[in-house]
Amino acid sequence: MNVDGVKNGIVLDHIKAGESMNIYQLLQLDKLDCCVAIIQNVKSEKYGKKDIIKIDTELEVDLDALGYIDNHITVNVVENGELARKLHLELPETLTSVIQCKNPRCITSVEQEIVHKFKLVNKEKKTYRCVYCDAEYK
Amino acid sequence: MENVRNLINITDLTLDEIDHLIEVADDIVANPTDYQDICRHKKLATLFFEPSTRTRLSFEAAMLELGGSVLGFSEAKSSSAAKGESVSDTVRTVGCYADIIAMRHPKEGAPIVAAQKTVVPIINGGDGGHFHPTQTLTDLLTIKRRKGRLNNLVVGLCGDLQFGRTVHSLIEAMLRYENVEFVLISPNELRVPEYIKEKMNEVGVKWTETTSLEEALPKLDILYMTRVQRERFFNQEDYIRLKDSYILDLAKLKLAKEDLSIMHPLPRVNEISVEVDDDPRADYFFQALCGKHVRMALILFLLGIK
Ligand SMILES: [Zn+2]
């Protein structure tokens, strides 16, 4: 893994080609004042094409949110310019404040302060249901 | 907080716990004096963000009969919720006044939010089209008392099976008992939703669908009637054509077994003709009595008294 340009931070590798901007937005990387590099369409032996995001700051990434979007992403933690550890993602059992329930009959639709929460009900189909109203997220 | 038990959905209770509630409900009838003061100094709050006189009175009657007292509101208009207070804040406050809360709310999942905000047990008295577990407990107690069992039954469900949450809950609850067969009687427009069929198939129970009440009646042990509402239909002709075929009257009842039990969550409009009320098979008012008894048993259970 090439961690050039990152001293203390993380490198998100094996992002599905074309998905890097979505992840950039989801993790709100535009709010950081450090160097963020997005590399698109990198040739990968394993996956054909992939995207990479390099973030040069120690950042607490919401691994659940990232795992929900794409659990093939690898999170490389860089310390002092060296790869310190690799984290592999899993489809999270629960998702908190990542997706919003769209059921207009759900209590979350009227009470703004309630934290939107979903539970994984089917791993193969990647189905999540709202913990309040049981509506499937689509 | 972890040890507090709530009743949000009927599946929160194990079969053993449901059996226990039925036993206590029967004991309440057998030994009423043992129970008349058992909840003395305890308070039940009924928080009805949406009016439902029948359900609220049933909860209040249950608590009063246990020697406890009740407080609360019967519609959002007359409560702080009308001023925009959230479920969370209302429940947090009321949790300081009452020992147990029964609530109804038009939005799905509201009692789950409530349960996160208080250490007082929460009973879901209906959350939108979602769950209504005390109705299901009522239905189970009625069936048990009338039939002496909850297994080996042919259960007919008739009317609006698409939107009827009491029907969905009852199916879900009865799926857990041995050898229960479901006969789903409805117009094609108002059939049981797919996810309920999937659940029945997963468990492997026998179920059939029909549009004819007359055809289904002879083999039923239980007939659970619900209302077919005019506004569910796309056009008036369909409604007029179909509405009478889902009305139970004495003529149709001739086709039924002698020991059929006719149930209805109430209120009824015209789907059971009043001439049926005096038939010994009419159990829908008996059901209301069962509802009070099972809510008494539930309050005792959630308060950890019995
Ligand atoms: Zn929801």
XYZ file of C-alpha atoms in Angstrom, chain B:
306
model
C -33.062 0.063 33.305
C -32.395 -3.308 31.693
C -34.652 -5.177 34.078
C -37.723 -3.144 33.256
C -40.182 -5.083 31.156
C -42.350 -3.342 28.586
C -44.944 -4.647 26.185
C -44.420 -3.113 22.771
C -45.153 -6.104 20.530
C -46.849 -9.402 21.359
C -43.590 -11.227 20.506
C -41.944 -9.484 23.500
C -43.694 -12.177 25.548
C -42.664 -15.829 25.501
C -45.325 -18.525 25.212
C -44.753 -19.353 28.884
C -45.356 -15.749 29.829
C -48.565 -15.654 27.799
C -49.674 -18.865 29.540
C -48.882 -17.221 32.860
C -51.000 -14.153 31.999
C -53.894 -16.397 31.002
C -53.595 -18.294 34.290
C -53.572 -15.114 36.339
C -56.533 -13.748 34.341
C -58.494 -16.885 35.217
C -57.441 -16.695 38.843
C -58.712 -13.109 38.965
C -62.154 -14.430 38.027
C -61.953 -17.324 40.478
C -60.637 -15.301 43.441
C -61.573 -11.658 42.925
C -61.037 -10.619 46.549
C -57.373 -11.631 46.339
C -56.901 -8.943 43.734
C -59.130 -6.065 44.755
C -56.432 -4.279 46.762
C -53.312 -5.763 45.249
C -52.323 -2.500 43.490
C -53.273 -0.164 46.320
C -51.173 3.020 46.169
C -50.058 2.197 42.620
C -50.864 4.526 39.756
C -51.419 3.808 36.092
C -51.018 6.678 33.622
C -52.994 6.413 30.401
C -51.374 8.657 27.802
C -53.638 8.700 24.775
C -52.096 10.961 22.153
C -54.868 9.652 19.913
C -58.341 8.980 21.263
C -59.547 5.421 21.780
C -62.186 5.401 24.441
C -62.616 1.643 24.449
C -58.955 0.779 24.943
C -58.395 3.526 27.495
C -61.422 2.536 29.581
C -60.293 -1.062 29.523
C -56.886 -0.117 30.971
C -58.451 2.179 33.550
C -61.053 -0.370 34.598
C -58.285 -2.952 34.955
C -56.215 -0.756 37.279
C -59.233 0.349 39.338
C -60.286 -3.250 39.807
C -56.820 -3.998 41.184
C -57.298 -1.270 43.790
C -54.942 1.184 42.083
C -55.646 4.614 40.687
C -55.384 6.194 37.255
C -54.383 9.513 35.754
C -53.726 10.708 32.239
C -55.206 12.303 29.152
C -57.510 10.996 26.482
C -56.410 12.968 23.427
C -53.448 15.091 22.401
C -55.659 18.197 22.229
C -56.171 18.239 25.969
C -52.539 17.559 26.822
C -49.181 19.259 26.684
C -48.545 17.309 23.470
C -50.877 19.784 21.767
C -48.374 22.501 22.658
C -45.702 20.573 20.848
C -44.228 18.598 23.710
C -42.488 15.458 22.510
C -43.279 11.888 23.525
C -39.902 11.757 25.258
C -40.550 14.790 27.448
C -44.122 13.783 28.257
C -43.064 10.297 29.299
C -40.090 11.537 31.288
C -42.399 13.777 33.265
C -45.204 11.278 33.729
C -42.647 8.653 34.750
C -42.182 10.738 37.899
C -45.895 10.508 38.733
C -46.980 7.002 37.781
C -45.800 3.442 38.386
C -46.780 2.163 34.946
C -47.803 3.783 31.655
C -50.256 2.645 28.994
C -50.017 4.772 25.867
C -51.532 5.117 22.428
C -49.930 7.238 19.746
C -50.706 7.718 16.034
C -47.054 7.284 15.031
C -45.331 3.917 14.724
C -42.574 3.257 17.227
C -43.648 5.974 19.695
C -43.742 3.511 22.649
C -40.178 2.416 21.861
C -39.063 6.018 22.176
C -41.037 6.256 25.418
C -39.455 3.111 26.855
C -35.984 4.566 26.288
C -36.850 7.598 28.376
C -38.227 6.154 31.578
C -37.708 3.307 34.027
C -41.464 2.892 34.365
C -42.909 -0.053 32.368
C -44.572 0.989 29.097
C -47.581 -0.790 27.630
C -48.255 -0.120 23.968
C -51.973 0.533 23.593
C -51.593 0.914 19.816
C -49.022 2.780 17.717
C -50.533 3.693 14.365
C -50.917 0.700 12.082
C -47.989 -1.013 13.766
C -48.729 -3.032 16.939
C -51.570 -3.418 19.427
C -50.395 -6.231 21.686
C -53.044 -5.977 24.406
C -55.707 -6.579 21.751
C -53.844 -9.730 20.779
C -53.600 -10.850 24.420
C -57.333 -10.234 24.670
C -57.931 -12.390 21.598
C -55.724 -15.190 22.901
C -57.450 -15.221 26.303
C -60.869 -15.271 24.615
C -59.895 -18.204 22.412
C -58.371 -20.080 25.354
C -61.470 -19.565 27.483
C -63.898 -20.535 24.748
C -61.957 -23.413 23.233
C -59.824 -24.547 26.150
C -56.753 -24.486 23.900
C -54.667 -22.350 21.594
C -53.519 -25.206 19.340
C -55.367 -27.474 16.896
C -57.679 -24.781 15.616
C -58.986 -23.594 12.274
C -59.029 -19.804 12.474
C -60.940 -17.756 9.908
C -60.076 -14.088 9.521
C -62.561 -12.052 7.559
C -62.793 -8.532 6.172
C -59.993 -6.036 5.632
C -56.939 -8.249 5.997
C -54.574 -5.841 4.315
C -54.699 -2.966 6.781
C -56.042 -4.771 9.851
C -53.212 -4.746 12.357
C -55.217 -6.829 14.842
C -55.386 -9.543 12.213
C -51.646 -9.412 11.519
C -50.776 -9.576 15.226
C -53.170 -12.424 15.872
C -51.666 -14.433 13.016
C -48.163 -13.718 14.291
C -49.128 -14.774 17.815
C -50.970 -17.941 16.774
C -48.181 -19.056 14.459
C -46.341 -20.076 17.586
C -48.912 -22.735 18.509
C -49.137 -26.253 17.073
C -51.440 -27.138 14.246
C -53.262 -23.867 13.729
C -54.722 -23.414 10.260
C -55.648 -20.006 8.877
C -58.455 -19.306 6.421
C -58.106 -15.788 5.048
C -61.430 -14.437 3.833
C -61.334 -11.084 2.057
C -62.022 -9.295 -1.199
C -59.047 -9.561 -3.560
C -58.300 -5.887 -2.949
C -57.799 -6.389 0.773
C -55.740 -9.542 1.079
C -53.147 -10.232 3.765
C -49.840 -8.510 2.880
C -46.960 -10.534 1.454
C -44.751 -10.331 4.520
C -47.412 -12.062 6.617
C -47.666 -14.820 4.004
C -43.888 -15.172 4.088
C -44.010 -15.578 7.854
C -46.704 -18.258 7.595
C -44.684 -20.084 4.950
C -41.504 -19.884 7.027
C -43.246 -21.580 9.939
C -44.948 -23.967 7.533
C -48.527 -23.577 8.727
C -51.466 -24.395 6.498
C -53.280 -21.346 5.146
C -55.773 -20.719 2.380
C -57.249 -17.610 0.805
C -60.836 -17.230 -0.295
C -63.241 -14.473 -1.230
C -66.261 -16.374 0.059
C -67.315 -16.280 3.696
C -70.024 -18.894 3.036
C -67.501 -21.291 1.577
C -65.137 -20.935 4.509
C -67.654 -20.970 7.380
C -68.378 -24.721 7.775
C -64.865 -25.696 8.789
C -64.013 -22.828 11.138
C -63.488 -23.076 14.912
C -62.932 -19.325 15.230
C -64.267 -16.549 13.011
C -62.484 -13.245 13.531
C -64.457 -10.482 11.834
C -63.127 -7.051 10.904
C -64.649 -4.096 9.140
C -64.445 -3.505 5.396
C -64.160 0.256 5.047
C -65.638 2.101 2.121
C -62.559 4.305 1.687
C -60.355 1.278 1.033
C -61.998 0.749 -2.329
C -61.046 2.376 -5.574
C -64.586 2.573 -6.844
C -68.063 2.556 -5.386
C -69.312 -0.310 -7.556
C -66.779 -2.717 -6.097
C -67.663 -1.602 -2.627
C -71.399 -2.020 -3.127
C -70.914 -5.372 -4.822
C -68.710 -6.703 -2.034
C -69.851 -5.167 1.206
C -72.751 -7.499 1.903
C -70.755 -10.633 1.282
C -68.654 -9.827 4.357
C -71.580 -9.216 6.677
C -72.288 -12.010 9.100
C -75.984 -12.682 9.709
C -78.052 -15.571 11.021
C -78.631 -16.953 7.537
C -74.907 -17.347 6.919
C -74.374 -18.648 10.453
C -76.524 -21.698 9.622
C -73.486 -22.953 7.702
C -71.203 -22.764 10.737
C -70.245 -25.270 13.408
C -72.306 -25.402 16.596
C -69.278 -24.421 18.650
C -67.902 -21.686 16.429
C -66.567 -18.678 18.330
C -67.308 -15.336 16.653
C -64.863 -12.594 17.563
C -64.434 -8.945 16.630
C -61.972 -6.352 17.988
C -64.829 -3.772 18.148
C -66.110 -1.222 17.437
C -68.269 -2.861 14.816
C -70.286 -0.960 12.258
C -72.481 -3.365 10.341
C -70.208 -6.299 9.539
C -71.942 -8.391 12.179
C -75.676 -8.032 12.040
C -77.179 -7.236 15.478
C -79.419 -10.303 15.169
C -76.260 -12.379 15.751
C -75.643 -10.780 19.169
C -77.951 -13.189 20.980
C -76.526 -16.274 19.328
C -74.476 -18.278 21.850
C -71.579 -18.245 19.406
C -71.258 -14.446 19.559
C -68.189 -13.794 21.715
C -67.307 -10.200 20.902
C -68.717 -8.692 24.077
C -67.225 -11.523 26.105
C -63.977 -10.497 24.412
C -64.243 -7.041 26.004
C -64.490 -8.689 29.431
C -61.455 -10.836 28.624
C -59.644 -7.649 27.629
C -60.068 -6.218 31.108
C -58.935 -9.424 32.800
C -55.834 -9.832 30.663
C -54.854 -6.186 31.156
C -55.160 -6.723 34.921
C -52.837 -9.719 34.643
C -50.442 -7.726 32.457
C -50.258 -4.784 34.873
C -49.436 -7.185 37.721
C -46.799 -8.906 35.611
C -45.064 -5.714 34.504
C -45.147 -4.277 38.018
C -43.532 -7.494 39.218
C -46.372 -8.184 41.645
C -47.498 -11.491 40.206
